[in-house]
């Protein structure tokens, strides 16, 4: 299970409450670019729109620049979850003060998966307590 990209400071800046494995809807060229390591998760987040979750602001670079005119590396990508997981996460988001962030992207067999975490932001004094 090779890791393609990680969000390094996630656990120091946020308190992780839940972890979920999910799939992504990607084009073939995006899958190839991911496997080459052209992925950045800094600033990426997951939002709920029209009954599905979407990964936003995750940068997946083009596989071949010359063969992909008009390619948008920051486009929103649909997150694939089971209905039970989708309903559970949606209910937790309604509580308020929580968000869903991607922790890392990796491959299983030939599929590209993403590990999503439900997080709550830490205050400065919480970070200091963790360092102690």
JSON list of C-alpha atoms in Angstrom, two decimals:
[
{"chain": "A", "resi": 1, "resn": "UNK", "atom": "CA", "xyz": [0.00, 0.00, 0.00]},
{"chain": "A", "resi": 2, "resn": "UNK", "atom": "CA", "xyz": [2.29, 2.80, -1.21]},
{"chain": "A", "resi": 3, "resn": "UNK", "atom": "CA", "xyz": [1.44, 6.26, 0.06]},
{"chain": "A", "resi": 4, "resn": "UNK", "atom": "CA", "xyz": [1.11, 8.86, -2.70]},
{"chain": "A", "resi": 5, "resn": "UNK", "atom": "CA", "xyz": [0.54, 12.01, -0.61]},
{"chain": "A", "resi": 6, "resn": "UNK", "atom": "CA", "xyz": [0.07, 12.97, 3.04]},
{"chain": "A", "resi": 7, "resn": "UNK", "atom": "CA", "xyz": [-1.11, 15.97, 5.02]},
{"chain": "A", "resi": 8, "resn": "UNK", "atom": "CA", "xyz": [1.82, 16.26, 7.45]},
{"chain": "A", "resi": 9, "resn": "UNK", "atom": "CA", "xyz": [0.58, 18.69, 10.09]},
{"chain": "A", "resi": 10, "resn": "UNK", "atom": "CA", "xyz": [-2.97, 17.36, 10.34]},
{"chain": "A", "resi": 11, "resn": "UNK", "atom": "CA", "xyz": [-2.59, 15.59, 13.69]},
{"chain": "A", "resi": 12, "resn": "UNK", "atom": "CA", "xyz": [-0.78, 18.53, 15.31]},
{"chain": "A", "resi": 13, "resn": "UNK", "atom": "CA", "xyz": [-3.34, 21.15, 14.21]},
{"chain": "A", "resi": 14, "resn": "UNK", "atom": "CA", "xyz": [-6.55, 19.12, 14.61]},
{"chain": "A", "resi": 15, "resn": "UNK", "atom": "CA", "xyz": [-8.06, 16.57, 16.99]},
{"chain": "A", "resi": 16, "resn": "UNK", "atom": "CA", "xyz": [-9.00, 13.49, 14.96]},
{"chain": "A", "resi": 17, "resn": "UNK", "atom": "CA", "xyz": [-12.37, 11.99, 15.89]},
{"chain": "A", "resi": 18, "resn": "UNK", "atom": "CA", "xyz": [-13.12, 9.46, 13.11]},
{"chain": "A", "resi": 19, "resn": "UNK", "atom": "CA", "xyz": [-11.27, 7.82, 10.21]},
{"chain": "A", "resi": 20, "resn": "UNK", "atom": "CA", "xyz": [-12.86, 6.55, 6.99]},
{"chain": "A", "resi": 21, "resn": "UNK", "atom": "CA", "xyz": [-11.41, 4.98, 3.84]},
{"chain": "A", "resi": 22, "resn": "UNK", "atom": "CA", "xyz": [-12.98, 6.22, 0.61]},
{"chain": "A", "resi": 23, "resn": "UNK", "atom": "CA", "xyz": [-12.52, 6.00, -3.12]},
{"chain": "A", "resi": 24, "resn": "UNK", "atom": "CA", "xyz": [-12.26, 8.82, -5.64]},
{"chain": "A", "resi": 25, "resn": "UNK", "atom": "CA", "xyz": [-13.72, 9.37, -9.09]},
{"chain": "A", "resi": 26, "resn": "UNK", "atom": "CA", "xyz": [-10.65, 10.10, -11.23]},
{"chain": "A", "resi": 27, "resn": "UNK", "atom": "CA", "xyz": [-9.89, 10.08, -14.93]},
{"chain": "A", "resi": 28, "resn": "UNK", "atom": "CA", "xyz": [-7.33, 7.64, -16.28]},
{"chain": "A", "resi": 29, "resn": "UNK", "atom": "CA", "xyz": [-4.69, 10.34, -16.71]},
{"chain": "A", "resi": 30, "resn": "UNK", "atom": "CA", "xyz": [-5.27, 11.50, -13.12]},
{"chain": "A", "resi": 31, "resn": "UNK", "atom": "CA", "xyz": [-4.72, 7.97, -11.81]},
{"chain": "A", "resi": 32, "resn": "UNK", "atom": "CA", "xyz": [-1.43, 7.76, -13.70]},
{"chain": "A", "resi": 33, "resn": "UNK", "atom": "CA", "xyz": [-0.38, 11.18, -12.40]},
{"chain": "A", "resi": 34, "resn": "UNK", "atom": "CA", "xyz": [-1.25, 10.13, -8.82]},
{"chain": "A", "resi": 35, "resn": "UNK", "atom": "CA", "xyz": [0.84, 6.99, -9.10]},
{"chain": "A", "resi": 36, "resn": "UNK", "atom": "CA", "xyz": [3.78, 9.13, -10.28]},
{"chain": "A", "resi": 37, "resn": "UNK", "atom": "CA", "xyz": [3.38, 11.30, -7.17]},
{"chain": "A", "resi": 38, "resn": "UNK", "atom": "CA", "xyz": [1.97, 14.47, -8.75]},
{"chain": "A", "resi": 39, "resn": "UNK", "atom": "CA", "xyz": [-0.42, 15.01, -5.81]},
{"chain": "A", "resi": 40, "resn": "UNK", "atom": "CA", "xyz": [-0.58, 17.72, -3.14]},
{"chain": "A", "resi": 41, "resn": "UNK", "atom": "CA", "xyz": [-3.18, 17.66, -0.35]},
{"chain": "A", "resi": 42, "resn": "UNK", "atom": "CA", "xyz": [-2.22, 20.96, 1.34]},
{"chain": "A", "resi": 43, "resn": "UNK", "atom": "CA", "xyz": [-5.35, 23.07, 1.69]},
{"chain": "A", "resi": 44, "resn": "UNK", "atom": "CA", "xyz": [-7.67, 20.27, 0.53]},
{"chain": "A", "resi": 45, "resn": "UNK", "atom": "CA", "xyz": [-10.97, 19.60, 2.27]},
{"chain": "A", "resi": 46, "resn": "UNK", "atom": "CA", "xyz": [-14.18, 17.61, 1.75]},
{"chain": "A", "resi": 47, "resn": "UNK", "atom": "CA", "xyz": [-17.56, 19.29, 1.40]},
{"chain": "A", "resi": 48, "resn": "UNK", "atom": "CA", "xyz": [-21.11, 17.95, 1.16]},
{"chain": "A", "resi": 49, "resn": "UNK", "atom": "CA", "xyz": [-23.12, 19.08, -1.87]},
{"chain": "A", "resi": 50, "resn": "UNK", "atom": "CA", "xyz": [-26.15, 17.61, -3.65]},
{"chain": "A", "resi": 51, "resn": "UNK", "atom": "CA", "xyz": [-26.18, 14.39, -1.62]},
{"chain": "A", "resi": 52, "resn": "UNK", "atom": "CA", "xyz": [-22.51, 13.48, -2.15]},
{"chain": "A", "resi": 53, "resn": "UNK", "atom": "CA", "xyz": [-19.12, 14.41, -0.74]},
{"chain": "A", "resi": 54, "resn": "UNK", "atom": "CA", "xyz": [-16.60, 16.25, -2.93]},
{"chain": "A", "resi": 55, "resn": "UNK", "atom": "CA", "xyz": [-12.84, 16.59, -2.50]},
{"chain": "A", "resi": 56, "resn": "UNK", "atom": "CA", "xyz": [-11.92, 20.21, -3.18]},
{"chain": "A", "resi": 57, "resn": "UNK", "atom": "CA", "xyz": [-8.60, 22.01, -3.71]},
{"chain": "A", "resi": 58, "resn": "UNK", "atom": "CA", "xyz": [-6.57, 18.80, -3.96]},
{"chain": "A", "resi": 59, "resn": "UNK", "atom": "CA", "xyz": [-3.90, 19.41, -6.59]},
{"chain": "A", "resi": 60, "resn": "UNK", "atom": "CA", "xyz": [-3.36, 16.53, -9.03]},
{"chain": "A", "resi": 61, "resn": "UNK", "atom": "CA", "xyz": [-0.91, 17.62, -11.69]},
{"chain": "A", "resi": 62, "resn": "UNK", "atom": "CA", "xyz": [-1.32, 16.68, -15.34]},
{"chain": "A", "resi": 63, "resn": "UNK", "atom": "CA", "xyz": [0.10, 13.35, -16.51]},
{"chain": "A", "resi": 64, "resn": "UNK", "atom": "CA", "xyz": [1.40, 14.82, -19.76]},
{"chain": "A", "resi": 65, "resn": "UNK", "atom": "CA", "xyz": [1.13, 18.57, -20.09]},
{"chain": "A", "resi": 66, "resn": "UNK", "atom": "CA", "xyz": [1.06, 18.63, -23.90]},
{"chain": "A", "resi": 67, "resn": "UNK", "atom": "CA", "xyz": [-1.75, 16.06, -24.23]},
{"chain": "A", "resi": 68, "resn": "UNK", "atom": "CA", "xyz": [-4.20, 17.65, -21.76]},
{"chain": "A", "resi": 69, "resn": "UNK", "atom": "CA", "xyz": [-5.22, 21.11, -22.92]},
{"chain": "A", "resi": 70, "resn": "UNK", "atom": "CA", "xyz": [-7.65, 22.85, -20.58]},
{"chain": "A", "resi": 71, "resn": "UNK", "atom": "CA", "xyz": [-6.98, 20.46, -17.67]},
{"chain": "A", "resi": 72, "resn": "UNK", "atom": "CA", "xyz": [-7.86, 21.89, -14.25]},
{"chain": "A", "resi": 73, "resn": "UNK", "atom": "CA", "xyz": [-5.61, 20.36, -11.54]},
{"chain": "A", "resi": 74, "resn": "UNK", "atom": "CA", "xyz": [-7.77, 21.78, -8.71]},
{"chain": "A", "resi": 75, "resn": "UNK", "atom": "CA", "xyz": [-11.16, 20.54, -9.93]},
{"chain": "A", "resi": 76, "resn": "UNK", "atom": "CA", "xyz": [-13.61, 19.02, -7.44]},
{"chain": "A", "resi": 77, "resn": "UNK", "atom": "CA", "xyz": [-13.53, 15.22, -7.36]},
{"chain": "A", "resi": 78, "resn": "UNK", "atom": "CA", "xyz": [-16.35, 13.03, -6.11]},
{"chain": "A", "resi": 79, "resn": "UNK", "atom": "CA", "xyz": [-15.67, 10.92, -3.01]},
{"chain": "A", "resi": 80, "resn": "UNK", "atom": "CA", "xyz": [-17.09, 7.39, -3.07]},
{"chain": "A", "resi": 81, "resn": "UNK", "atom": "CA", "xyz": [-18.54, 6.22, 0.25]},
{"chain": "A", "resi": 82, "resn": "UNK", "atom": "CA", "xyz": [-21.05, 3.58, 1.30]},
{"chain": "A", "resi": 83, "resn": "UNK", "atom": "CA", "xyz": [-24.51, 4.96, 2.03]},
{"chain": "A", "resi": 84, "resn": "UNK", "atom": "CA", "xyz": [-24.21, 4.14, 5.73]},
{"chain": "A", "resi": 85, "resn": "UNK", "atom": "CA", "xyz": [-20.87, 5.99, 6.01]},
{"chain": "A", "resi": 86, "resn": "UNK", "atom": "CA", "xyz": [-22.24, 8.93, 4.00]},
{"chain": "A", "resi": 87, "resn": "UNK", "atom": "CA", "xyz": [-25.27, 9.28, 6.29]},
{"chain": "A", "resi": 88, "resn": "UNK", "atom": "CA", "xyz": [-23.15, 8.96, 9.44]},
{"chain": "A", "resi": 89, "resn": "UNK", "atom": "CA", "xyz": [-20.62, 11.61, 8.36]},
{"chain": "A", "resi": 90, "resn": "UNK", "atom": "CA", "xyz": [-23.39, 13.94, 7.21]},
{"chain": "A", "resi": 91, "resn": "UNK", "atom": "CA", "xyz": [-25.02, 13.65, 10.64]},
{"chain": "A", "resi": 92, "resn": "UNK", "atom": "CA", "xyz": [-21.74, 14.39, 12.41]},
{"chain": "A", "resi": 93, "resn": "UNK", "atom": "CA", "xyz": [-21.14, 17.48, 10.24]},
{"chain": "A", "resi": 94, "resn": "UNK", "atom": "CA", "xyz": [-24.55, 18.86, 11.23]},
{"chain": "A", "resi": 95, "resn": "UNK", "atom": "CA", "xyz": [-23.37, 18.99, 14.86]},
{"chain": "A", "resi": 96, "resn": "UNK", "atom": "CA", "xyz": [-21.17, 21.95, 13.98]},
{"chain": "A", "resi": 97, "resn": "UNK", "atom": "CA", "xyz": [-17.51, 22.75, 14.55]},
{"chain": "A", "resi": 98, "resn": "UNK", "atom": "CA", "xyz": [-16.33, 19.66, 12.65]},
{"chain": "A", "resi": 99, "resn": "UNK", "atom": "CA", "xyz": [-14.83, 19.23, 9.21]},
{"chain": "A", "resi": 100, "resn": "UNK", "atom": "CA", "xyz": [-13.61, 16.39, 7.01]},
{"chain": "A", "resi": 101, "resn": "UNK", "atom": "CA", "xyz": [-10.03, 16.49, 5.73]},
{"chain": "A", "resi": 102, "resn": "UNK", "atom": "CA", "xyz": [-7.97, 14.07, 3.64]},
{"chain": "A", "resi": 103, "resn": "UNK", "atom": "CA", "xyz": [-5.10, 12.62, 5.68]},
{"chain": "A", "resi": 104, "resn": "UNK", "atom": "CA", "xyz": [-3.35, 10.62, 2.98]},
{"chain": "A", "resi": 105, "resn": "UNK", "atom": "CA", "xyz": [-3.80, 9.19, -0.50]},
{"chain": "A", "resi": 106, "resn": "UNK", "atom": "CA", "xyz": [-2.58, 5.69, -1.29]},
{"chain": "A", "resi": 107, "resn": "UNK", "atom": "CA", "xyz": [-3.06, 2.75, -3.64]},
{"chain": "A", "resi": 108, "resn": "UNK", "atom": "CA", "xyz": [-4.62, -0.61, -2.91]},
{"chain": "A", "resi": 109, "resn": "UNK", "atom": "CA", "xyz": [-4.02, -3.05, -5.74]},
{"chain": "A", "resi": 110, "resn": "UNK", "atom": "CA", "xyz": [-4.80, -0.84, -8.75]},
{"chain": "A", "resi": 111, "resn": "UNK", "atom": "CA", "xyz": [-7.19, 1.59, -7.02]},
{"chain": "A", "resi": 112, "resn": "UNK", "atom": "CA", "xyz": [-6.43, 5.03, -5.62]},
{"chain": "A", "resi": 113, "resn": "UNK", "atom": "CA", "xyz": [-7.95, 5.46, -2.16]},
{"chain": "A", "resi": 114, "resn": "UNK", "atom": "CA", "xyz": [-8.05, 8.35, 0.25]},
{"chain": "A", "resi": 115, "resn": "UNK", "atom": "CA", "xyz": [-8.16, 8.29, 4.05]},
{"chain": "A", "resi": 116, "resn": "UNK", "atom": "CA", "xyz": [-10.63, 10.87, 5.33]},
{"chain": "A", "resi": 117, "resn": "UNK", "atom": "CA", "xyz": [-10.66, 12.05, 8.93]},
{"chain": "A", "resi": 118, "resn": "UNK", "atom": "CA", "xyz": [-13.37, 13.89, 10.82]},
{"chain": "A", "resi": 119, "resn": "UNK", "atom": "CA", "xyz": [-11.56, 16.58, 12.80]},
{"chain": "A", "resi": 120, "resn": "UNK", "atom": "CA", "xyz": [-12.08, 19.40, 15.23]},
{"chain": "A", "resi": 121, "resn": "UNK", "atom": "CA", "xyz": [-9.62, 22.30, 15.35]},
{"chain": "A", "resi": 122, "resn": "UNK", "atom": "CA", "xyz": [-7.23, 22.59, 18.29]},
{"chain": "A", "resi": 123, "resn": "UNK", "atom": "CA", "xyz": [-6.66, 25.76, 20.27]},
{"chain": "A", "resi": 124, "resn": "UNK", "atom": "CA", "xyz": [-3.16, 27.03, 20.96]},
{"chain": "A", "resi": 125, "resn": "UNK", "atom": "CA", "xyz": [-3.20, 25.72, 24.52]},
{"chain": "A", "resi": 126, "resn": "UNK", "atom": "CA", "xyz": [-4.21, 22.25, 23.28]},
{"chain": "A", "resi": 127, "resn": "UNK", "atom": "CA", "xyz": [-1.17, 22.20, 21.00]},
{"chain": "A", "resi": 128, "resn": "UNK", "atom": "CA", "xyz": [1.08, 23.23, 23.89]},
{"chain": "A", "resi": 129, "resn": "UNK", "atom": "CA", "xyz": [-0.33, 20.42, 26.04]},
{"chain": "A", "resi": 130, "resn": "UNK", "atom": "CA", "xyz": [0.44, 17.89, 23.30]},
{"chain": "A", "resi": 131, "resn": "UNK", "atom": "CA", "xyz": [4.03, 19.09, 23.09]},
{"chain": "A", "resi": 132, "resn": "UNK", "atom": "CA", "xyz": [4.48, 18.71, 26.87]}
]
